[in-house]
Amino acid sequence: MKIIDWEDYVPNPHGHTVTGNIKIIERFPLPQLNRYRRIWIYLPPGYEQPEQSYPVLYMHDGQNLFDMATSYSGEWRVDESLNQLCAENRTNGAIVVGIDNGATVRFDEYIPGYSGDKYAAFIVDTLKPFIDSKFRTLPDRYNTGTAGSSLGGLISLYMGFTRPDVFSRIGAFSPAMHFAGDGLNGWCKKDDMRIYLDVGTKELLSYNSAREYADFVWDSYYRLICAGFSQEEVKLIIEKDAEHNEADWARRFPEAFLWLFG
């Protein structure tokens, strides 16, 4: 698999918003589902200095993380945010691995009980070993996280609870818990973890429901506490007037990252 510098991948930067050191793998095999997927690899400032290794955050909906031109609904500005945090000496940096969603199969891959287990196995058994072999990572669970929004937040929680031996930092931005079904039943604490949850007060469900979107996130928070996690291990942010979109998740991302990896 060829790892390409962003500048070579997009020789004409007009309209693109990528900043910093980002690598691309155009067709990474997803053997668990017999598919291929584009992978983005953000490397922190100073990565060229060979003496330091870094924690890794695996994020979903990769096309929305770094570049407005590839996004279908807005950009998270992950590269700009982490570059700024490093410049302010608020973090030593991290490697962020973005996995593009599969468009028409996104729903299927991000929901436990559908193909979510196979997608999670791809990250754990195929992608993570490759990243650890090619980049200077801190591969232990204490330095490995996963994060995403909406269904991406749901699959992040699922990965944390099914593979706590791999992940200890979970970022669930506006997680679509109303699609969880039985996939997260029997939550119980198996090891120490940091779990970030958030939701906006103007987020609405896509179908007629007597419950608000935030109700499901509140319920998840209390289920985590009942599962044995302390309030120091679970952070819940409810943002007034925030909606279900990349702009609001991008605004909350820096502080969420600092809390997860601080």
CSV table of C-alpha atoms in Angstrom, one decimal:
chain,number,residue,atom,x,y,z
A,1,MET,CA,0.0,0.0,0.0
A,2,LYS,CA,1.4,3.3,-1.1
A,3,ILE,CA,1.5,6.2,1.5
A,4,ILE,CA,1.2,9.5,-0.4
A,5,ASP,CA,2.1,13.0,0.9
A,6,TRP,CA,-1.0,15.2,0.7
A,7,GLU,CA,0.8,17.6,-1.6
A,8,ASP,CA,1.4,14.8,-4.1
A,9,TYR,CA,-2.1,13.4,-3.7
A,10,VAL,CA,-3.7,16.8,-4.6
A,11,PRO,CA,-1.2,18.7,-6.8
A,12,ASN,CA,-3.7,21.6,-7.2
A,13,PRO,CA,-4.5,22.8,-3.7
A,14,HIS,CA,-7.2,25.3,-4.8
A,15,GLY,CA,-10.3,24.9,-2.7
A,16,HIS,CA,-8.6,22.5,-0.3
A,17,THR,CA,-8.1,23.4,3.4
A,18,VAL,CA,-5.6,20.8,4.6
A,19,THR,CA,-2.8,22.1,6.7
A,20,GLY,CA,0.3,20.4,8.2
A,21,ASN,CA,1.7,17.0,7.6
A,22,ILE,CA,-1.0,14.7,6.3
A,23,LYS,CA,-0.5,11.4,4.4
A,24,ILE,CA,-3.1,9.5,2.3
A,25,ILE,CA,-3.6,5.9,1.4
A,26,GLU,CA,-6.0,5.9,-1.5
A,27,ARG,CA,-7.2,2.2,-1.4
A,28,PHE,CA,-6.6,0.5,1.9
A,29,PRO,CA,-8.1,-3.0,2.0
A,30,LEU,CA,-11.0,-3.7,4.4
A,31,PRO,CA,-10.9,-7.5,4.1
A,32,GLN,CA,-13.5,-8.1,6.8
A,33,LEU,CA,-16.1,-6.6,4.3
A,34,ASN,CA,-14.3,-7.1,1.0
A,35,ARG,CA,-14.0,-3.4,0.4
A,36,TYR,CA,-11.4,-0.6,0.1
A,37,ARG,CA,-11.3,2.7,1.9
A,38,ARG,CA,-9.3,5.9,1.8
A,39,ILE,CA,-7.2,6.5,4.9
A,40,TRP,CA,-6.0,9.9,6.2
A,41,ILE,CA,-3.0,10.1,8.6
A,42,TYR,CA,-2.3,13.4,10.4
A,43,LEU,CA,1.2,13.7,11.9
A,44,PRO,CA,1.7,16.3,14.6
A,45,PRO,CA,4.2,19.2,14.3
A,46,GLY,CA,7.7,18.0,15.2
A,47,TYR,CA,7.0,14.5,13.9
A,48,GLU,CA,10.2,14.7,11.8
A,49,GLN,CA,12.2,14.6,15.1
A,50,PRO,CA,12.7,10.8,15.5
A,51,GLU,CA,13.0,10.6,19.3
A,52,GLN,CA,9.3,11.0,20.1
A,53,SER,CA,6.3,8.6,19.7
A,54,TYR,CA,2.7,9.6,19.9
A,55,PRO,CA,-0.8,8.5,21.0
A,56,VAL,CA,-3.2,7.7,18.2
A,57,LEU,CA,-6.8,8.7,17.7
A,58,TYR,CA,-8.8,6.7,15.1
A,59,MET,CA,-11.7,8.8,13.7
A,60,HIS,CA,-14.6,7.9,11.5
A,61,ASP,CA,-16.0,9.9,8.5
A,62,GLY,CA,-12.5,10.7,7.5
A,63,GLN,CA,-13.5,12.9,4.5
A,64,ASN,CA,-15.0,15.4,6.9
A,65,LEU,CA,-12.0,15.8,9.3
A,66,PHE,CA,-9.4,17.8,7.5
A,67,ASP,CA,-10.6,19.2,4.1
A,68,MET,CA,-13.6,21.2,3.2
A,69,ALA,CA,-13.2,20.2,-0.4
A,70,THR,CA,-13.7,16.5,0.4
A,71,SER,CA,-16.4,17.0,3.0
A,72,TYR,CA,-20.0,16.4,2.3
A,73,SER,CA,-21.4,18.3,5.2
A,74,GLY,CA,-18.6,20.5,6.7
A,75,GLU,CA,-15.1,20.1,8.1
A,76,TRP,CA,-14.0,19.3,11.7
A,77,ARG,CA,-10.7,21.3,11.3
A,78,VAL,CA,-8.9,18.6,13.2
A,79,ASP,CA,-5.5,19.5,11.6
A,80,GLU,CA,-5.9,23.3,12.3
A,81,SER,CA,-7.1,22.6,15.9
A,82,LEU,CA,-4.3,20.2,16.8
A,83,ASN,CA,-1.6,22.4,15.2
A,84,GLN,CA,-2.9,25.3,17.3
A,85,LEU,CA,-2.9,23.3,20.5
A,86,CYS,CA,0.7,22.3,19.8
A,87,ALA,CA,1.7,25.9,19.1
A,88,GLU,CA,0.2,26.9,22.4
A,89,ASN,CA,2.1,24.0,24.2
A,90,ARG,CA,-1.2,22.6,25.4
A,91,THR,CA,-0.4,19.2,24.0
A,92,ASN,CA,2.6,17.3,22.7
A,93,GLY,CA,0.5,16.2,19.8
A,94,ALA,CA,-1.1,13.0,18.5
A,95,ILE,CA,-1.4,11.0,15.3
A,96,VAL,CA,-5.0,11.0,13.9
A,97,VAL,CA,-6.1,8.3,11.6
A,98,GLY,CA,-9.2,9.2,9.6
A,99,ILE,CA,-11.2,6.4,7.9
A,100,ASP,CA,-13.5,7.5,5.1
A,101,ASN,CA,-17.0,6.3,5.5
A,102,GLY,CA,-18.4,4.1,2.8
A,103,ALA,CA,-21.2,6.5,1.7
A,104,THR,CA,-24.1,4.2,1.0
A,105,VAL,CA,-22.8,1.6,3.5
A,106,ARG,CA,-22.1,4.1,6.3
A,107,PHE,CA,-25.3,3.2,8.1
A,108,ASP,CA,-24.5,-0.5,7.9
A,109,GLU,CA,-20.8,-0.2,9.1
A,110,TYR,CA,-21.4,2.1,12.0
A,111,ILE,CA,-24.3,0.3,13.7
A,112,PRO,CA,-23.7,-2.7,16.1
A,113,GLY,CA,-25.6,-5.7,15.0
A,114,TYR,CA,-25.3,-4.8,11.4
A,115,SER,CA,-21.7,-4.7,10.0
A,116,GLY,CA,-20.4,-2.7,12.9
A,117,ASP,CA,-18.5,-5.6,14.4
A,118,LYS,CA,-16.7,-6.3,11.1
A,119,TYR,CA,-15.8,-2.6,10.7
A,120,ALA,CA,-14.5,-2.5,14.3
A,121,ALA,CA,-12.5,-5.7,13.6
A,122,PHE,CA,-11.0,-4.0,10.6
A,123,ILE,CA,-9.7,-1.1,12.7
A,124,VAL,CA,-8.3,-3.4,15.4
A,125,ASP,CA,-7.0,-6.3,13.4
A,126,THR,CA,-6.0,-4.7,10.1
A,127,LEU,CA,-5.6,-1.0,10.3
A,128,LYS,CA,-4.0,-0.5,13.7
A,129,PRO,CA,-1.2,-3.1,13.2
A,130,PHE,CA,-0.4,-1.4,9.9
A,131,ILE,CA,-0.3,2.1,11.5
A,132,ASP,CA,1.8,0.9,14.4
A,133,SER,CA,4.3,-0.7,12.0
A,134,LYS,CA,4.7,2.4,9.8
A,135,PHE,CA,4.6,5.3,12.2
A,136,ARG,CA,6.0,6.1,15.6
A,137,THR,CA,3.0,5.3,17.8
A,138,LEU,CA,2.4,4.5,21.4
A,139,PRO,CA,0.5,1.4,20.7
A,140,ASP,CA,-0.8,0.5,24.2
A,141,ARG,CA,-4.5,1.0,25.2
A,142,TYR,CA,-3.7,4.0,27.3
A,143,ASN,CA,-2.5,5.9,24.3
A,144,THR,CA,-5.1,4.7,21.8
A,145,GLY,CA,-8.5,6.2,21.2
A,146,THR,CA,-11.4,6.3,18.8
A,147,ALA,CA,-13.9,9.1,18.1
A,148,GLY,CA,-16.7,10.2,15.8
A,149,SER,CA,-20.0,11.9,15.6
A,150,SER,CA,-23.6,10.7,15.3
A,151,LEU,CA,-23.4,7.1,14.1
A,152,GLY,CA,-19.6,7.5,14.3
A,153,GLY,CA,-20.0,8.3,18.0
A,154,LEU,CA,-22.1,5.2,18.4
A,155,ILE,CA,-19.5,2.9,16.8
A,156,SER,CA,-16.8,4.5,18.9
A,157,LEU,CA,-18.6,3.6,22.1
A,158,TYR,CA,-19.2,0.1,20.8
A,159,MET,CA,-15.5,-0.3,20.0
A,160,GLY,CA,-14.6,0.9,23.5
A,161,PHE,CA,-16.9,-1.5,25.2
A,162,THR,CA,-16.1,-4.6,23.0
A,163,ARG,CA,-12.3,-3.9,22.9
A,164,PRO,CA,-11.2,-2.2,26.1
A,165,ASP,CA,-7.9,-4.1,25.7
A,166,VAL,CA,-7.2,-1.8,22.7
A,167,PHE,CA,-9.0,1.5,23.4
A,168,SER,CA,-9.1,3.6,26.6
A,169,ARG,CA,-10.1,7.0,25.1
A,170,ILE,CA,-13.5,7.3,23.6
A,171,GLY,CA,-15.0,10.4,22.0
A,172,ALA,CA,-18.7,10.2,21.2
A,173,PHE,CA,-19.9,13.5,19.7
A,174,SER,CA,-23.7,13.6,19.5
A,175,PRO,CA,-23.8,9.8,19.5
A,176,ALA,CA,-26.9,8.3,17.7
A,177,MET,CA,-27.8,6.2,20.7
A,178,HIS,CA,-31.4,5.7,19.3
A,179,PHE,CA,-29.8,3.3,16.8
A,180,ALA,CA,-28.0,1.3,19.4
A,181,GLY,CA,-30.6,-1.4,19.7
A,182,ASP,CA,-29.2,-4.3,21.8
A,183,GLY,CA,-25.6,-3.5,20.7
A,184,LEU,CA,-24.7,-1.8,24.0
A,185,ASN,CA,-26.8,-3.8,26.4
A,186,GLY,CA,-25.0,-5.1,29.4
A,187,TRP,CA,-22.6,-2.2,29.6
A,188,CYS,CA,-20.1,-2.9,32.4
A,189,LYS,CA,-16.7,-1.4,33.3
A,190,LYS,CA,-13.9,-3.8,32.5
A,191,ASP,CA,-11.0,-1.4,32.8
A,192,ASP,CA,-10.3,2.3,33.4
A,193,MET,CA,-11.3,4.6,30.5
A,194,ARG,CA,-12.0,8.2,29.5
A,195,ILE,CA,-15.3,8.7,27.7
A,196,TYR,CA,-16.4,12.0,26.3
A,197,LEU,CA,-20.1,12.5,25.4
A,198,ASP,CA,-21.7,15.6,24.1
A,199,VAL,CA,-24.9,16.8,22.5
A,200,GLY,CA,-26.6,20.1,21.5
A,201,THR,CA,-29.9,21.3,22.7
A,202,LYS,CA,-31.2,21.9,19.2
A,203,GLU,CA,-30.4,18.4,17.9
A,204,LEU,CA,-33.5,16.6,16.6
A,205,LEU,CA,-34.3,13.0,15.8
A,206,SER,CA,-34.9,12.2,12.2
A,207,TYR,CA,-38.3,10.6,13.0
A,208,ASN,CA,-41.3,11.4,15.1
A,209,SER,CA,-40.4,10.6,18.7
A,210,ALA,CA,-41.6,11.5,22.1
A,211,ARG,CA,-38.0,11.7,23.2
A,212,GLU,CA,-35.4,14.4,22.4
A,213,TYR,CA,-32.0,13.5,20.9
A,214,ALA,CA,-30.4,14.7,24.1
A,215,ASP,CA,-32.5,12.3,26.2
A,216,PHE,CA,-30.7,9.3,24.7
A,217,VAL,CA,-27.3,10.9,25.4
A,218,TRP,CA,-28.3,11.7,29.0
A,219,ASP,CA,-29.5,8.1,29.3
A,220,SER,CA,-26.1,6.8,28.1
A,221,TYR,CA,-24.3,9.0,30.6
A,222,TYR,CA,-26.3,7.5,33.5
A,223,ARG,CA,-25.9,4.0,32.2
A,224,LEU,CA,-22.1,4.5,32.1
A,225,ILE,CA,-22.2,5.7,35.7
A,226,CYS,CA,-24.3,2.7,36.7
A,227,ALA,CA,-21.8,0.5,34.8
A,228,GLY,CA,-19.1,1.5,37.3
A,229,PHE,CA,-17.4,4.5,35.7
A,230,SER,CA,-16.8,7.5,37.9
A,231,GLN,CA,-17.7,11.0,37.1
A,232,GLU,CA,-14.0,11.6,36.6
A,233,GLU,CA,-14.0,9.0,33.8
A,234,VAL,CA,-17.0,10.3,31.9
A,235,LYS,CA,-17.4,13.8,30.7
A,236,LEU,CA,-20.8,15.0,29.4
A,237,ILE,CA,-21.2,18.3,27.6
A,238,ILE,CA,-24.6,19.7,26.7
A,239,GLU,CA,-24.2,22.8,24.6
A,240,LYS,CA,-27.1,25.2,24.5
A,241,ASP,CA,-28.4,25.9,21.0
A,242,ALA,CA,-25.9,23.6,19.3
A,243,GLU,CA,-27.1,21.6,16.3
A,244,HIS,CA,-26.2,18.3,14.7
A,245,ASN,CA,-23.4,19.4,12.3
A,246,GLU,CA,-19.6,19.5,11.7
A,247,ALA,CA,-19.3,23.1,12.7
A,248,ASP,CA,-20.5,22.5,16.2
A,249,TRP,CA,-18.4,19.3,16.6
A,250,ALA,CA,-15.4,21.2,15.3
A,251,ARG,CA,-15.8,23.9,17.9
A,252,ARG,CA,-16.0,21.3,20.7
A,253,PHE,CA,-13.2,19.1,19.4
A,254,PRO,CA,-10.1,20.9,20.9
A,255,GLU,CA,-11.3,20.7,24.5
A,256,ALA,CA,-12.6,17.2,24.0
A,257,PHE,CA,-9.2,16.1,22.7
A,258,LEU,CA,-7.4,17.8,25.7
A,259,TRP,CA,-9.7,16.1,28.1
A,260,LEU,CA,-9.3,12.6,26.5
A,261,PHE,CA,-5.5,12.8,26.1
A,262,GLY,CA,-4.6,15.4,28.8
